[in-house]
CSV table of C-alpha atoms in Angstrom, one decimal:
chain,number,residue,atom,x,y,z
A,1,UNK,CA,130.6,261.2,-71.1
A,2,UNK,CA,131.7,264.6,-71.6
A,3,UNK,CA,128.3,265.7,-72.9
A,4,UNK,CA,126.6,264.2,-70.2
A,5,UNK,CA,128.6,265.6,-67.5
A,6,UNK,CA,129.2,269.1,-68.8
A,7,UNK,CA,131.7,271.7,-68.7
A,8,UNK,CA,133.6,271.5,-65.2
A,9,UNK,CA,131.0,268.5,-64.5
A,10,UNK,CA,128.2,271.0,-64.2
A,11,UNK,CA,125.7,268.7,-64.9
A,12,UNK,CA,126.4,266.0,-62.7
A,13,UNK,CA,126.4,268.8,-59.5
A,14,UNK,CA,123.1,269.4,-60.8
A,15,UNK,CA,122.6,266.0,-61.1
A,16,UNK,CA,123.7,266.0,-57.3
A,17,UNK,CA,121.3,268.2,-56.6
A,18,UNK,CA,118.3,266.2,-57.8
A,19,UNK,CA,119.1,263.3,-55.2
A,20,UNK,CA,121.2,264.9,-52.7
A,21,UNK,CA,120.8,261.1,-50.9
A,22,UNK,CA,122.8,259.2,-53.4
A,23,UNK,CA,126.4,260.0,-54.1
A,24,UNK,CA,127.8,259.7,-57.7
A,25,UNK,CA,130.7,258.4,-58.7
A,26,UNK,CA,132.3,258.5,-62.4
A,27,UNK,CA,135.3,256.8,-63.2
A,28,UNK,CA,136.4,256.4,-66.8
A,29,UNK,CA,133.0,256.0,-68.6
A,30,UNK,CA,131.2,254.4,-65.9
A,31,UNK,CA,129.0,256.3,-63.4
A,32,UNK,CA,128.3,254.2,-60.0
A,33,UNK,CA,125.3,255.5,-57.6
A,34,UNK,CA,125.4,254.6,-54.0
A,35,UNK,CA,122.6,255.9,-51.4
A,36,UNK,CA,119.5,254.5,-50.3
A,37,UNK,CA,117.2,252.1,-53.0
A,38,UNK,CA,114.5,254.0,-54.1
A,39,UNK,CA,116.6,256.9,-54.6
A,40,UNK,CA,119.4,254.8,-56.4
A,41,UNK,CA,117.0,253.2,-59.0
A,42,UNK,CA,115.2,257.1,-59.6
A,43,UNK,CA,119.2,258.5,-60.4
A,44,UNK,CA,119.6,255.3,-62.2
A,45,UNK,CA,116.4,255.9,-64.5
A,46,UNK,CA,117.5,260.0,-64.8
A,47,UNK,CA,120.8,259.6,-65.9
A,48,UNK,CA,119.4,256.4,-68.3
A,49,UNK,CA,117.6,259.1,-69.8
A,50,UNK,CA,120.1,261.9,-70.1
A,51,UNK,CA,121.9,259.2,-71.4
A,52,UNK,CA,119.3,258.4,-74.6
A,53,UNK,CA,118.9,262.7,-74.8
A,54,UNK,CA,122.7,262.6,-75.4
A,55,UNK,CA,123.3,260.3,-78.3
A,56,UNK,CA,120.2,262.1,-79.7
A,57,UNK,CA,121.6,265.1,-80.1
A,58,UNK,CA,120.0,267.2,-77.2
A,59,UNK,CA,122.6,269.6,-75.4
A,60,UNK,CA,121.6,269.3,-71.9
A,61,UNK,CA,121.9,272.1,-69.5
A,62,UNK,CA,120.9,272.5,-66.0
A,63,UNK,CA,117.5,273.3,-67.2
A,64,UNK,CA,117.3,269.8,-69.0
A,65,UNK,CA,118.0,267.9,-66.2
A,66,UNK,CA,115.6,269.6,-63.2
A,67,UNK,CA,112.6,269.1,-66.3
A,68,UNK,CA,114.0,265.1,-66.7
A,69,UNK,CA,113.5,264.7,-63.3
A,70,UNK,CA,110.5,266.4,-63.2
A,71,UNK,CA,108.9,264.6,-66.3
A,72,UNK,CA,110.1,261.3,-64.9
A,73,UNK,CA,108.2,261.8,-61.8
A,74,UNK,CA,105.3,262.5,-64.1
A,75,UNK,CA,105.1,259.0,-65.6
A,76,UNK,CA,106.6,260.2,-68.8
A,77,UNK,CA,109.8,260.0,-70.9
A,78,UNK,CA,112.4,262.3,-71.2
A,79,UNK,CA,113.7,261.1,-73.9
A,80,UNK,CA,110.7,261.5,-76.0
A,81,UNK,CA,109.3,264.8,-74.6
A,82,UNK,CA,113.1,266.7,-75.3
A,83,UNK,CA,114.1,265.4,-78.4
A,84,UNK,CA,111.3,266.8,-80.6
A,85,UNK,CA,113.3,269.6,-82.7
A,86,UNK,CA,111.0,272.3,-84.4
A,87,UNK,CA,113.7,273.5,-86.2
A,88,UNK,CA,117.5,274.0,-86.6
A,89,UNK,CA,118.9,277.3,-86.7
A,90,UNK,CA,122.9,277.8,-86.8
A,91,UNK,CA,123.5,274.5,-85.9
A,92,UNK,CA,121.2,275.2,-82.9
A,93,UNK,CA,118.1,273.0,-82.6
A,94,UNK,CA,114.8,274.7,-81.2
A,95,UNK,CA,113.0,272.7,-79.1
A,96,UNK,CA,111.0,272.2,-76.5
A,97,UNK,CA,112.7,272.3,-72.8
A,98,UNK,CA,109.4,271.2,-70.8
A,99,UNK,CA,106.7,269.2,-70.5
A,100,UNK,CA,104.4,272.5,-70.5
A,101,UNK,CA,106.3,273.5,-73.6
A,102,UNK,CA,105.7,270.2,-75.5
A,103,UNK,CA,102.0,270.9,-74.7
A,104,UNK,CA,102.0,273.8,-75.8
A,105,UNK,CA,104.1,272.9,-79.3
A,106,UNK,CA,101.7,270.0,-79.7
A,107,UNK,CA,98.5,272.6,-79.2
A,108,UNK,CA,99.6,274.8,-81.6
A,109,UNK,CA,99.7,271.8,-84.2
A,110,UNK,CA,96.3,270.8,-83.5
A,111,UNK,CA,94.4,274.2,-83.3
A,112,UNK,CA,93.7,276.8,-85.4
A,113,UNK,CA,94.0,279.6,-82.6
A,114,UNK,CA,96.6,278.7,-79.5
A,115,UNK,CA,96.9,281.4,-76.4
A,116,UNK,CA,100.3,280.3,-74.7
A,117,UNK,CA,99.9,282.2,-71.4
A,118,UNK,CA,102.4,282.1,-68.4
A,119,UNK,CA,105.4,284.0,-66.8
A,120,UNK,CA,108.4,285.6,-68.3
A,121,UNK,CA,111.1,282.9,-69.7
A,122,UNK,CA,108.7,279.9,-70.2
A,123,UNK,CA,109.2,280.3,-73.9
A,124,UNK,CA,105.9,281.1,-75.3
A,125,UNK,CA,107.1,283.4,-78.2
A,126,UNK,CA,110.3,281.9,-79.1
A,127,UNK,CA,108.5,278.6,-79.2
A,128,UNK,CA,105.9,280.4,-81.3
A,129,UNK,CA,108.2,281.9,-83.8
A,130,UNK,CA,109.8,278.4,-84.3
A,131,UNK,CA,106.7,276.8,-85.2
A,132,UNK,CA,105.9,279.9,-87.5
A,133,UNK,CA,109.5,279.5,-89.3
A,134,UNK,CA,109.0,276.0,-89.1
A,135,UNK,CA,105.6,276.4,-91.0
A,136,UNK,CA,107.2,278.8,-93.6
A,137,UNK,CA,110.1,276.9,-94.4
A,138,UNK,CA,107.9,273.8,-95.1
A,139,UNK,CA,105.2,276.0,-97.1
A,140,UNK,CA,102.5,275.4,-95.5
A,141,UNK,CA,101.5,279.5,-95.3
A,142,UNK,CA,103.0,281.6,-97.9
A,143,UNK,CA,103.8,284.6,-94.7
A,144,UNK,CA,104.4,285.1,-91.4
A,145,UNK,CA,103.0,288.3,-89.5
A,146,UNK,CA,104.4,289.1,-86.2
A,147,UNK,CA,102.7,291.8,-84.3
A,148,UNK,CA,102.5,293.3,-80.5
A,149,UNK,CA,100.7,296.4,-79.2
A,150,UNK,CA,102.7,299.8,-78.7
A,151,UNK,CA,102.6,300.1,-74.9
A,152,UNK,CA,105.4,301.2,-73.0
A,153,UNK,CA,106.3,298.7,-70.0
A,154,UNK,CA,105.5,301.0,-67.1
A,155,UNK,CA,107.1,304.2,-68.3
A,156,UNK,CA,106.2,307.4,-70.4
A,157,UNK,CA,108.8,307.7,-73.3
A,158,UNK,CA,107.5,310.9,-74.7
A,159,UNK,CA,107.7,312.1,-78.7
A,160,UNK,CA,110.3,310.0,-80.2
A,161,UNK,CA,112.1,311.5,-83.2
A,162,UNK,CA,112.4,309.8,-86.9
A,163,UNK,CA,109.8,308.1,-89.3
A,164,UNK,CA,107.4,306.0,-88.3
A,165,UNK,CA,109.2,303.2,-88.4
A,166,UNK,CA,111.8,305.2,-86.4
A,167,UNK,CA,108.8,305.5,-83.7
A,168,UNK,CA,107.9,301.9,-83.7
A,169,UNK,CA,110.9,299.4,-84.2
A,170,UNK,CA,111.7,299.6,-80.9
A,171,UNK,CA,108.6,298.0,-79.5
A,172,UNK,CA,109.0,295.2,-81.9
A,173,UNK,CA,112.5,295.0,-81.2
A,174,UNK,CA,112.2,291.5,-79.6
A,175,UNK,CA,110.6,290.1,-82.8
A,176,UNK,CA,113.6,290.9,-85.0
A,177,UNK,CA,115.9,289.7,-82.5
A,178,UNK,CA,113.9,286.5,-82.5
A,179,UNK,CA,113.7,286.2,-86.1
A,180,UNK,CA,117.1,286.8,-86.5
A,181,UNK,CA,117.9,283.8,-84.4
A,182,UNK,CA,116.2,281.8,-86.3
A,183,UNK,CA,116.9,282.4,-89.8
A,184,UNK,CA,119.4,283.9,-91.9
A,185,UNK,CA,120.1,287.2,-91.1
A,186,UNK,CA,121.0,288.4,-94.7
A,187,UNK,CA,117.6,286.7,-95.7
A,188,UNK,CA,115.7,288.2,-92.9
A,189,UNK,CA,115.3,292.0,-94.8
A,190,UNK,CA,115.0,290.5,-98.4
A,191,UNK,CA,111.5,288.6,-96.5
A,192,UNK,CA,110.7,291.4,-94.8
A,193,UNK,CA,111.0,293.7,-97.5
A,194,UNK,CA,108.8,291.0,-99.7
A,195,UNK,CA,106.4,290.8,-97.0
A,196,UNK,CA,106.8,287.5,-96.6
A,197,UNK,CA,107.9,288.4,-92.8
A,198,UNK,CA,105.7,291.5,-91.9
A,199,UNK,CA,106.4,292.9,-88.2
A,200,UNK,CA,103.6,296.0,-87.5
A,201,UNK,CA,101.7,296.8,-84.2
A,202,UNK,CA,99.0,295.6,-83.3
A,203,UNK,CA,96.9,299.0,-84.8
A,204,UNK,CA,97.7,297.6,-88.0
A,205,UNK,CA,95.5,295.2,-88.2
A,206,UNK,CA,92.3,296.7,-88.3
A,207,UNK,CA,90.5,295.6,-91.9
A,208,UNK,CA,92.7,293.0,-92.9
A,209,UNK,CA,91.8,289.9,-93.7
A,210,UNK,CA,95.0,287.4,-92.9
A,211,UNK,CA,94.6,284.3,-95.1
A,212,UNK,CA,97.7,281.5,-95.7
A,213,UNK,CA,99.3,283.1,-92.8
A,214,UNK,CA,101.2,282.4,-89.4
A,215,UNK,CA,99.5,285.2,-86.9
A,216,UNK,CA,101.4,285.8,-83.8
A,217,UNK,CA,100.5,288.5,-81.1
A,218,UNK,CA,102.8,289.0,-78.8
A,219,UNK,CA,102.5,291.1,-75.3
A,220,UNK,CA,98.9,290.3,-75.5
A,221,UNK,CA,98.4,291.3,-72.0
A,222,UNK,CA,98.8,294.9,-73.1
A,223,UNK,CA,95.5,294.8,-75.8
A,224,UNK,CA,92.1,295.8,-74.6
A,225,UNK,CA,89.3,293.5,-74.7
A,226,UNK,CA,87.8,295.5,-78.4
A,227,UNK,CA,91.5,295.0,-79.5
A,228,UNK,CA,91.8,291.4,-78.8
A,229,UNK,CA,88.5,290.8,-80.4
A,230,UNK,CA,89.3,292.6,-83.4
A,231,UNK,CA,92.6,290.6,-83.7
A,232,UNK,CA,90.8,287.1,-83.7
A,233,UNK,CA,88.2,288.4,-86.3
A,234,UNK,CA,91.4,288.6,-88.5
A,235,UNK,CA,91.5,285.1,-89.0
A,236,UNK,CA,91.1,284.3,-92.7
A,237,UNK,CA,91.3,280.8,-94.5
A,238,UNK,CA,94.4,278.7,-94.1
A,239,UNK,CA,95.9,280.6,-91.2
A,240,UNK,CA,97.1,279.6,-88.0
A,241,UNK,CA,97.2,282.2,-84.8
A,242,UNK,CA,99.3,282.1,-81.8
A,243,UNK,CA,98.6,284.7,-78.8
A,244,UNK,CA,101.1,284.9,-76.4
A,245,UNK,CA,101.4,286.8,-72.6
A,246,UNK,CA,101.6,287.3,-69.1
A,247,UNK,CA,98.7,288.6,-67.5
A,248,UNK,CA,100.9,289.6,-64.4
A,249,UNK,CA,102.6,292.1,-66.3
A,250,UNK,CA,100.1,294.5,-67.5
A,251,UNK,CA,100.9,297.6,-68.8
A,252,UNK,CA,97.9,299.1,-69.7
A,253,UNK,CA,96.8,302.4,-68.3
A,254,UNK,CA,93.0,302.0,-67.2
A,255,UNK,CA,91.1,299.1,-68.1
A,256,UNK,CA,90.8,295.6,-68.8
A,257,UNK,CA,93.0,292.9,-70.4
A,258,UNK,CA,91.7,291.6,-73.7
A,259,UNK,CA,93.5,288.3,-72.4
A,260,UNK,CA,92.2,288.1,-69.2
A,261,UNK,CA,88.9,288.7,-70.9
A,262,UNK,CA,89.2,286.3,-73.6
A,263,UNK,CA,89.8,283.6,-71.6
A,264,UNK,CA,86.6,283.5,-70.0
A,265,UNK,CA,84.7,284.3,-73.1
A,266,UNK,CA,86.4,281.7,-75.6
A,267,UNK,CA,87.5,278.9,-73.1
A,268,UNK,CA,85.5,275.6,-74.6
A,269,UNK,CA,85.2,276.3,-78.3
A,270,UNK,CA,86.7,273.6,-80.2
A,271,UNK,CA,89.7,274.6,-82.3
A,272,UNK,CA,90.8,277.1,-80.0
A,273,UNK,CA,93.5,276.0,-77.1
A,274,UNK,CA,94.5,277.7,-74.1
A,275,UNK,CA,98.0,276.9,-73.2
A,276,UNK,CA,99.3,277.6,-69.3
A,277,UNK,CA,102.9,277.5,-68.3
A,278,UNK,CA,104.1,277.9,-65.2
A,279,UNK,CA,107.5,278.3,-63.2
A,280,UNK,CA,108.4,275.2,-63.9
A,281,UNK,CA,108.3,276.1,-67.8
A,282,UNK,CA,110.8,278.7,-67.1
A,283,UNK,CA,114.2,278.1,-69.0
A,284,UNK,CA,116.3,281.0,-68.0
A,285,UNK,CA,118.4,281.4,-64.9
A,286,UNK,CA,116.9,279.2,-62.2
A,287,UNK,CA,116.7,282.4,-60.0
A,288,UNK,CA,113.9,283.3,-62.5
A,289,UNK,CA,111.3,280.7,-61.7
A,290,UNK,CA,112.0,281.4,-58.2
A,291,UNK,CA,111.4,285.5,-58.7
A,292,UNK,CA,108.1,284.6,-60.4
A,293,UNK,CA,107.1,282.2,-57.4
A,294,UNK,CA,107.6,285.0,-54.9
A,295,UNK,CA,105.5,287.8,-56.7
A,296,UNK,CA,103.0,285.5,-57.6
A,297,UNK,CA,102.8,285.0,-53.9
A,298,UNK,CA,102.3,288.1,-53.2
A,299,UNK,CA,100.0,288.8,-55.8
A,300,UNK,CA,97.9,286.3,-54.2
A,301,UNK,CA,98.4,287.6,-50.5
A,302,UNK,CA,97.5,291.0,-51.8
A,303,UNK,CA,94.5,290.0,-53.5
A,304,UNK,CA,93.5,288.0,-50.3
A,305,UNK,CA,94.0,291.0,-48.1
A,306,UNK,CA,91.9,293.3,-51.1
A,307,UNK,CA,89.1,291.1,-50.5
A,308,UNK,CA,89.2,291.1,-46.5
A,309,UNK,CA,89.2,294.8,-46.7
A,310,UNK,CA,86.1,294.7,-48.9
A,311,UNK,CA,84.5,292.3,-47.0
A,312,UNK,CA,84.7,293.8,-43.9
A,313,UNK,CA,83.6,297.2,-46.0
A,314,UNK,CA,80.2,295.3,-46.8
A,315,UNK,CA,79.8,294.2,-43.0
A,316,UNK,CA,80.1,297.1,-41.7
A,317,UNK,CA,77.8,299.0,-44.4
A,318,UNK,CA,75.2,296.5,-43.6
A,319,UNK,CA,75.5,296.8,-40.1
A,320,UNK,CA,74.9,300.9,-40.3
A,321,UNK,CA,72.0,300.1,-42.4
A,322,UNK,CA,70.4,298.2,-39.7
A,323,UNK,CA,70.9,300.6,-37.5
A,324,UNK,CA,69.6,303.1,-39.5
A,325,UNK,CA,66.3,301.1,-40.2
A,326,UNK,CA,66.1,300.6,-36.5
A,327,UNK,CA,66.5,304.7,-35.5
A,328,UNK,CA,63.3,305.3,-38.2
């Protein structure tokens, strides 16, 4: 009971929350539901489900209970969908949070190339690195390689003193810090120094050949469209890829994304899956899926607006053109 309510009952407010009809009522280890029918027997099925998510291991959160009620009013189960665990890391299990992350776990099983490609918190590189750990530990490549292009998110940094390692690390930052998570850290540099765990940019990639290898490329937003394909044209024998990104957050200078791009040039070949998560795969404070709600918004007023303008541009260029073939 305590794991299903949570600390200070935070999960039954949020239970609350779901059905703010029916009012809950715990006494002992019973729960009793009062409100109006239909909304009594969809809490009923809910905390049924949180129920069987409990006594298999899944710590719920906040998170876990909004995506319960939303997989529920899917037609699916809960249970089923949140209790797959990729891996188990400091007595942590990794796993998916979402019914867009369980797609997106399940595509990467079932393709050779998988682009996970949605907002920030939805999970795509964490889950990626899981499955890329999970595919190590169970030798099924002998290496992992991580990599991301070197763009700066919106700012200029300028020379940067040291080796260049120095120069580099800290765009690849994120990557340790995930890896770290997820394995031992004291093992962590005896792999990397093996290369059994290689982390490089993106540049370093030209000319290789990656075979019996987990690929991912991160921040892929940021590549251009000769980058991405020379990326892909990596892919060797016995290696999967993952490409991960958010193509609202572009940080490149001039230009096109190679993600936007590849999307319309690879969408329908077999063996490769494109993966799309949205708000509701976000699993970081709620306030995040609502932040990328409202700029996606107005990404989409602003683009509406952009194409007003240039439509009105056109009219009145054809219009002057009459008039000009009407003066002669």
């Amino acid at each position: 009971m305590v794991r299903l309510l949570g600390p200070q009952d935070r999960l039954l407010t949020t239970l609350e929350h779901q059905y703010p009809a029916v009012t809950v009522l715990v006494r002992g280890n019973r729960v009793s539901l009062d409100g109006p029918a239909a909304d009594v027997e969809a809490a009923t099925r809910l905390v049924s489900e949180l129920v069987e998510l409990v006594r298999k291991g899944v710590d719920l959160g906040p998170a876990e209970v909004a995506t319960s009620r939303r997989i529920l009013d899917g037609g699916g189960a809960p249970a089923e969908v949140l209790s797959q665990a990729i891996l188990t890391a400091r007595g942590k299990a990794i796993r998916p949070k979402t019914l867009g992350q369980k797609s997106y776990v399940d595509a990467i099983d079932e393709n050779t190339i998988t682009f996970g490609i949605g907002p920030a918190g939805t999970g795509k590189t964490y889950l990626a690195m899981a499955k890329a750990v999970q595919a190590l530990q169970r030798k099924e490549v002998d290496r992992i390689i991580l990599s991301r292009p070197a763009i700066e998110a919106g700012e200029r940094l300028g020379f940067l003193p040291g080796t260049l390692t120095d120069k580099i690390d800290p765009y690849l930052r994120p990557l340790y810090d995930a890896l770290n998570e997820m394995m031992d850290p004291e093992l962590v540099p005896k792999l990397l120094a093996a290369g059994t765990v290689e982390v490089a940019p993106l540049a370093y990639m030209r000319g290789r050949t990656l075979n019996n290898s987990f690929v991912v490329l991160d921040e892929a937003q940021n590549t251009t469209p000769e980058q991405m394909k020379m990326f892909l044209t990596r892919l060797g024998f016995g290696t999967k890829m993952v490409v991960t990104g958010d193509i609202t957050q572009i940080d490149l200078p001039t230009g096109a994304s190679g993600l936007q791009l590849v999307t319309r040039v690879l969408d329908g070949i077999d063996d490769i899956h494109f993966t799309r998560l949205t708000s509701d795969d976000v699993v970081r404070h709620s306030l995040v899926g609502r932040i990328v709600d409202a700029y996606t918004k107005y990404d989409a007023e602003k683009q509406a607006r952009a194409h007003e303008r240039r439509e009105a541009a056109e009219f009145a260029n054809r219009a002057e053109r009459r008039r000009g073939m009407r003066k002669s």
